[in-house]
Structures are given as structure tokens and as C-alpha cells.
PDB file of C-alpha atoms in Angstrom:
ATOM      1  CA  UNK A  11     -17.365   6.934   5.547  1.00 60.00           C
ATOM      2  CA  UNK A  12     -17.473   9.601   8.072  1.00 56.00           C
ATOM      3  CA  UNK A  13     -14.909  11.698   6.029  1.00 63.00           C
ATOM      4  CA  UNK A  14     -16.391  12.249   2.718  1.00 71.00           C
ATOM      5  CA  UNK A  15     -19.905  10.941   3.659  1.00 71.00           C
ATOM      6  CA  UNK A  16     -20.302   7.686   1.698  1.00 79.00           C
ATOM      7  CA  UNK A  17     -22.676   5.477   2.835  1.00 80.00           C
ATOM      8  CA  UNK A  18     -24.810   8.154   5.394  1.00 78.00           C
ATOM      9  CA  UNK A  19     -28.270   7.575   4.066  1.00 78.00           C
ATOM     10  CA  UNK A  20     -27.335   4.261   3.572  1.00 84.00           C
ATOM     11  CA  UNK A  21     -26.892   3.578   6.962  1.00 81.00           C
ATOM     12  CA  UNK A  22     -29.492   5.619   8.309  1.00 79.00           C
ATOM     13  CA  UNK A  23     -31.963   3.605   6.718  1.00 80.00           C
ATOM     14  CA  UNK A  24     -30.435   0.458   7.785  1.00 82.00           C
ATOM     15  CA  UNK A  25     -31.279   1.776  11.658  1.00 79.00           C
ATOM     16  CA  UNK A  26     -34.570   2.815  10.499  1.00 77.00           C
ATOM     17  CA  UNK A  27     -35.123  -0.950   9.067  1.00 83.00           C
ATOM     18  CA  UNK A  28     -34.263  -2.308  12.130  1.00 83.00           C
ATOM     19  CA  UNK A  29     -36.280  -0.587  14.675  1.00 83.00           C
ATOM     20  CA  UNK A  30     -39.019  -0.769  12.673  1.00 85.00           C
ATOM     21  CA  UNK A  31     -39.853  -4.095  14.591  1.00 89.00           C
ATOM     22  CA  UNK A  32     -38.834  -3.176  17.612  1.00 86.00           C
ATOM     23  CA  UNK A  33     -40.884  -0.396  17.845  1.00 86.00           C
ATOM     24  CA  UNK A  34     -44.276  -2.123  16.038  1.00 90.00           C
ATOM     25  CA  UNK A  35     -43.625  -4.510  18.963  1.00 91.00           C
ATOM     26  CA  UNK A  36     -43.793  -1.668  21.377  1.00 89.00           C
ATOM     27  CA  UNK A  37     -47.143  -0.001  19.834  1.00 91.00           C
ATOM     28  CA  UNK A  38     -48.976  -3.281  20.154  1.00 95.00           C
ATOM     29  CA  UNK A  39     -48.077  -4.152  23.619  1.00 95.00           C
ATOM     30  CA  UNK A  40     -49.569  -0.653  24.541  1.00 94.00           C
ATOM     31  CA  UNK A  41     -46.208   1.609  24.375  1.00 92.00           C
ATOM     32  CA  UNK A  42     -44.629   4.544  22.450  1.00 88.00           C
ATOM     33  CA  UNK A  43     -42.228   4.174  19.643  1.00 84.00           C
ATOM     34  CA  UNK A  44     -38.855   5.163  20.677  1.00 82.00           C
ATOM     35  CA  UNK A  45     -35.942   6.317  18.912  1.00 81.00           C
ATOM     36  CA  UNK A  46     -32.998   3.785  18.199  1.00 82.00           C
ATOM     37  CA  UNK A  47     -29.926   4.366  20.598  1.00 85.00           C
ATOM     38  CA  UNK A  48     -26.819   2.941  18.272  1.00 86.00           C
ATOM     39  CA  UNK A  49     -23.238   2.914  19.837  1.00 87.00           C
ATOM     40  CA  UNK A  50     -20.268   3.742  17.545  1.00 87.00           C
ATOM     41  CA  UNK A  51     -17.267   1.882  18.790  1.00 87.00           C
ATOM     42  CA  UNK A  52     -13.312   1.131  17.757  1.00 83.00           C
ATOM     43  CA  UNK A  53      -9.990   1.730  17.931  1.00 79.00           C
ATOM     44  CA  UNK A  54      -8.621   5.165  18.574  1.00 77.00           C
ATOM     45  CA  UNK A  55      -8.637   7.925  15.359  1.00 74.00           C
ATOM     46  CA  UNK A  56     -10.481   5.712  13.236  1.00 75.00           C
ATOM     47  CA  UNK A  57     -12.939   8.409  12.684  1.00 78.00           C
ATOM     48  CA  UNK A  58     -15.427   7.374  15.169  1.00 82.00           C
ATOM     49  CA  UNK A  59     -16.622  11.226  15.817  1.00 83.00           C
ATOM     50  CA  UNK A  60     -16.155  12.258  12.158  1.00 82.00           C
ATOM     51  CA  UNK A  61     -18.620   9.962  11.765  1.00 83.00           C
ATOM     52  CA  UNK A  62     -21.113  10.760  14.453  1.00 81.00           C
ATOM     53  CA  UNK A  63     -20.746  14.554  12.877  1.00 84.00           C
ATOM     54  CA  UNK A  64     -21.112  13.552   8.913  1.00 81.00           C
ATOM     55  CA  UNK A  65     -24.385  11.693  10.373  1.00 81.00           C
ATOM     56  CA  UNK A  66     -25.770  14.854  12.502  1.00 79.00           C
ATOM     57  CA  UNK A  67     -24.278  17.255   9.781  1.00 77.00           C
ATOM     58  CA  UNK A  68     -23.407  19.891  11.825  1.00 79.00           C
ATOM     59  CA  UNK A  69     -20.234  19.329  14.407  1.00 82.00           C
ATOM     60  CA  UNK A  70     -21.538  18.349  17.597  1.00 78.00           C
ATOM     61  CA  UNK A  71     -18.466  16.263  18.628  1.00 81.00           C
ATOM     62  CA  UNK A  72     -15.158  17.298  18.765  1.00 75.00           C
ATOM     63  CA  UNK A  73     -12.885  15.433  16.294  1.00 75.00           C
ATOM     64  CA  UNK A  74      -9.163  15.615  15.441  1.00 70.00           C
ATOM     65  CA  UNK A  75      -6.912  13.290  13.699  1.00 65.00           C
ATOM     66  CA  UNK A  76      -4.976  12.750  17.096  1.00 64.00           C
ATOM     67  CA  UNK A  77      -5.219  10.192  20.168  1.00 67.00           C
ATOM     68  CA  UNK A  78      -8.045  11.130  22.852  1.00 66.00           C
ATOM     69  CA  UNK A  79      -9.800  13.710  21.697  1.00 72.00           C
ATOM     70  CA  UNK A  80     -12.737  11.815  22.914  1.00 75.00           C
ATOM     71  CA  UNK A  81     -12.478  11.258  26.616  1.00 74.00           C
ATOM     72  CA  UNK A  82     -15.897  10.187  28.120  1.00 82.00           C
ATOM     73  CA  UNK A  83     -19.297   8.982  26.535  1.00 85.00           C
ATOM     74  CA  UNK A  84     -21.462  11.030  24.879  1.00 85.00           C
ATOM     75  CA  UNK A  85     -24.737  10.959  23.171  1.00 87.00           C
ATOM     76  CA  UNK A  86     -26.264  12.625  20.867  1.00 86.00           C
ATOM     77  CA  UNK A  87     -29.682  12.672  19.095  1.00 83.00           C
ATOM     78  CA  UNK A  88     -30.248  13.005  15.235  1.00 80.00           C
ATOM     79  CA  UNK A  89     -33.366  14.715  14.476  1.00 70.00           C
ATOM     80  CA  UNK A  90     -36.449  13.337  13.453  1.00 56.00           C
ATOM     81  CA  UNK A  91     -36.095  14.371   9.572  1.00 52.00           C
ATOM     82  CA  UNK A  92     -35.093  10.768   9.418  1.00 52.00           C
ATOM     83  CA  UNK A  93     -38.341   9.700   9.387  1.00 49.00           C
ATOM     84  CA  UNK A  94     -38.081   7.293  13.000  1.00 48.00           C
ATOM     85  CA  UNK A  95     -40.939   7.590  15.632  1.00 48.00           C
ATOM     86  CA  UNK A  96     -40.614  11.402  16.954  1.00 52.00           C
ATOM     87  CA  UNK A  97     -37.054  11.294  18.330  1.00 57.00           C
ATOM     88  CA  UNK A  98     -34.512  10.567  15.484  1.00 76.00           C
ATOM     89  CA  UNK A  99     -31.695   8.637  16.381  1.00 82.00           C
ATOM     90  CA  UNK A 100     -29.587   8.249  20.005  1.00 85.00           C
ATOM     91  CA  UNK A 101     -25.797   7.651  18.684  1.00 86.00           C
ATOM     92  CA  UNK A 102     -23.505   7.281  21.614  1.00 87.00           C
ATOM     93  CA  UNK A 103     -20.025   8.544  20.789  1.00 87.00           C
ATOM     94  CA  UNK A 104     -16.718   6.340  22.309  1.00 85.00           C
ATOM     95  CA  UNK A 105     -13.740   6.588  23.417  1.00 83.00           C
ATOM     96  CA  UNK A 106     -11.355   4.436  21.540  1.00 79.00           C
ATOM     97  CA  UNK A 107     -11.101   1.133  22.452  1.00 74.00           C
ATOM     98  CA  UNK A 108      -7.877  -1.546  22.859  1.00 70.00           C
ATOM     99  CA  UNK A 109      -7.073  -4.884  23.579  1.00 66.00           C
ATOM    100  CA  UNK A 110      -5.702  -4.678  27.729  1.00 64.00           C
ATOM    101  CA  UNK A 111      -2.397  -6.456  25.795  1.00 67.00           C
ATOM    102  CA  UNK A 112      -0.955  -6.636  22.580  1.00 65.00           C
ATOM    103  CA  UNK A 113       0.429  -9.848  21.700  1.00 69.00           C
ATOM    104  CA  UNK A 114       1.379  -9.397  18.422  1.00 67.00           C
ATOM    105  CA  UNK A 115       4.131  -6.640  18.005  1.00 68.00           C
ATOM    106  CA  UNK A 116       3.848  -6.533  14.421  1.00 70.00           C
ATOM    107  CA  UNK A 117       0.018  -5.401  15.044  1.00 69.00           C
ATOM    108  CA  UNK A 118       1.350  -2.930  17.731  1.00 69.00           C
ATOM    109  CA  UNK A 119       3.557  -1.205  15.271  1.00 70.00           C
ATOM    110  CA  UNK A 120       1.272  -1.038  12.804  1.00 70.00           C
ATOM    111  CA  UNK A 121      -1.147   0.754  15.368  1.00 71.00           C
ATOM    112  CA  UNK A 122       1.920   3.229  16.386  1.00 69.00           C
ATOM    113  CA  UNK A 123       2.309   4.017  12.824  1.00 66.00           C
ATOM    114  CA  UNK A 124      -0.820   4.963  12.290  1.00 67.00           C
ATOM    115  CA  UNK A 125      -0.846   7.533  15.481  1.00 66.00           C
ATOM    116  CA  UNK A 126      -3.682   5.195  16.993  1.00 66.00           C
ATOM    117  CA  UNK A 127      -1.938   3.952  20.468  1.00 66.00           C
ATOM    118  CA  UNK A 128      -0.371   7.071  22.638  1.00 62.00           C
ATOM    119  CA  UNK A 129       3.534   7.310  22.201  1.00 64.00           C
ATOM    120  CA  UNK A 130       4.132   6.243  25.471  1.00 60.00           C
ATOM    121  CA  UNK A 131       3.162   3.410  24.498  1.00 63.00           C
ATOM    122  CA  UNK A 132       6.446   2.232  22.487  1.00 62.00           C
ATOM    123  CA  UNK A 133       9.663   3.531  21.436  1.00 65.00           C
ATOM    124  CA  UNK A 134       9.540   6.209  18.104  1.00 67.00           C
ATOM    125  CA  UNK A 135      12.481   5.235  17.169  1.00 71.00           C
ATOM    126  CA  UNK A 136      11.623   1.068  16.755  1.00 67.00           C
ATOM    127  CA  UNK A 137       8.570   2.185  15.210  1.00 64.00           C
ATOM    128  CA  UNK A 138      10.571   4.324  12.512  1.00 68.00           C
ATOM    129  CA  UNK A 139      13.233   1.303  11.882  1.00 71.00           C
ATOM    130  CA  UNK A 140       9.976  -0.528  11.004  1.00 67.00           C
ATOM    131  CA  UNK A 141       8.434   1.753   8.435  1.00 63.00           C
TER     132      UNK A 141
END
């Protein structure tokens, strides 16, 4: 939970589990550890950067609850007080993602009432009738 931090250690942990292997793998074939790179991906203002900042702890994304604050990839590295080879973690921050075509209008208009697609998108006014 990127908002009240729920979870964190939790799943910092879990990506320390998992590269464990990986990188033991790496060390007996002759190479260096290396730090996890882990993508955080969804739909627009879900709290994808919220997150990425409740796991860093400082704010080193921007993050609004608004549409497209987040415009272009980004990474950015957790520090090694995790405890995972020298490097931390590499989190890549998205852009929100959406299906190329809504089918379902019921889904759409629960996605325009929730601010998540741009209001160009559909009409305010349907979107109102419906809540």
C-alpha cells in the first residue's frame, strides 16, 4: 500500500527472496551479484509512484492524485540497506497503462469516475447520470 505503507518490508523481502537465485547463479558461473530491476505497472492514479516513493522513503517521483503526472520511464535505485548484493533495488516507474479499446462501457465509466482515463475521453455529464 503505497499510501499508508502496508506491506513495504513485506515486499522488499519478497524481491530479496527472489534474486537470491538469480544472483547465486551469477557468482558461480564467475559473475557479480546484481541488484534486482522490478517494474511497477497499471492503470493510471492507482498509486503507482506513491508507491515507488513509500518504498525509497524519501520523494523521488513526482505523484499527484491526477491523470499523467508520470509521462516517461523512470528508474530509480533503492539503497543497499536492504540487504541485496551492493546495489539495492532498480524499480522502474510507469506511465499508466490502458487497454487500446474499451469494450465494456460499464468498465469505462467506472474508470471516468474514478479520474483514471483523461476527460476527453467521455462525456462528464453521462458519467454523472451514472453515479
Amino acid at each position: 500500500n503505497g499510501k499508508e505503507g502496508k506491506g513495504i518490508d513485506d515486499l522488499l523481502q519478497g524481491c530479496v527472496r527472489l534474486t537470491k537465485p538469480v544472483n547465486d547463479a551469477r557468482k558461480a558461473r564467475g559473475l557479480l551479484p546484481r541488484a534486482p530491476r522490478v517494474v511497477i505497472v497499471g492503470f493510471p492514479n492507482v498509486g503507482k509512484s506513491a508507491l515507488i516513493n513509500r518504498l525509497t522513503s524519501k520523494r523521488s517521483v513526482d505523484s499527484a492524485p491526477r491523470v499523467g503526472i508520470t509521462r516517461q520511464l523512470r528508474w530509480v535505485r533503492i539503497g543497499s540497506r536492504i540487504g541485496v548484493a551492493d546495489d539495492g533495488i532498480d524499480l522502474l516507474d510507469t506511465p499508466g497503462l490502458l487497454p487500446m479499446r474499451q469494450e465494456d462501457q460499464f468498465a469505462a465509466q467506472k474508470l471516468a469516475m474514478c479520474n483514471t482515463i483523461g476527460e476527453a475521453s467521455y462525456l462528464p455529464s453521462v458519467v454523472a447520470e451514472e453515479m
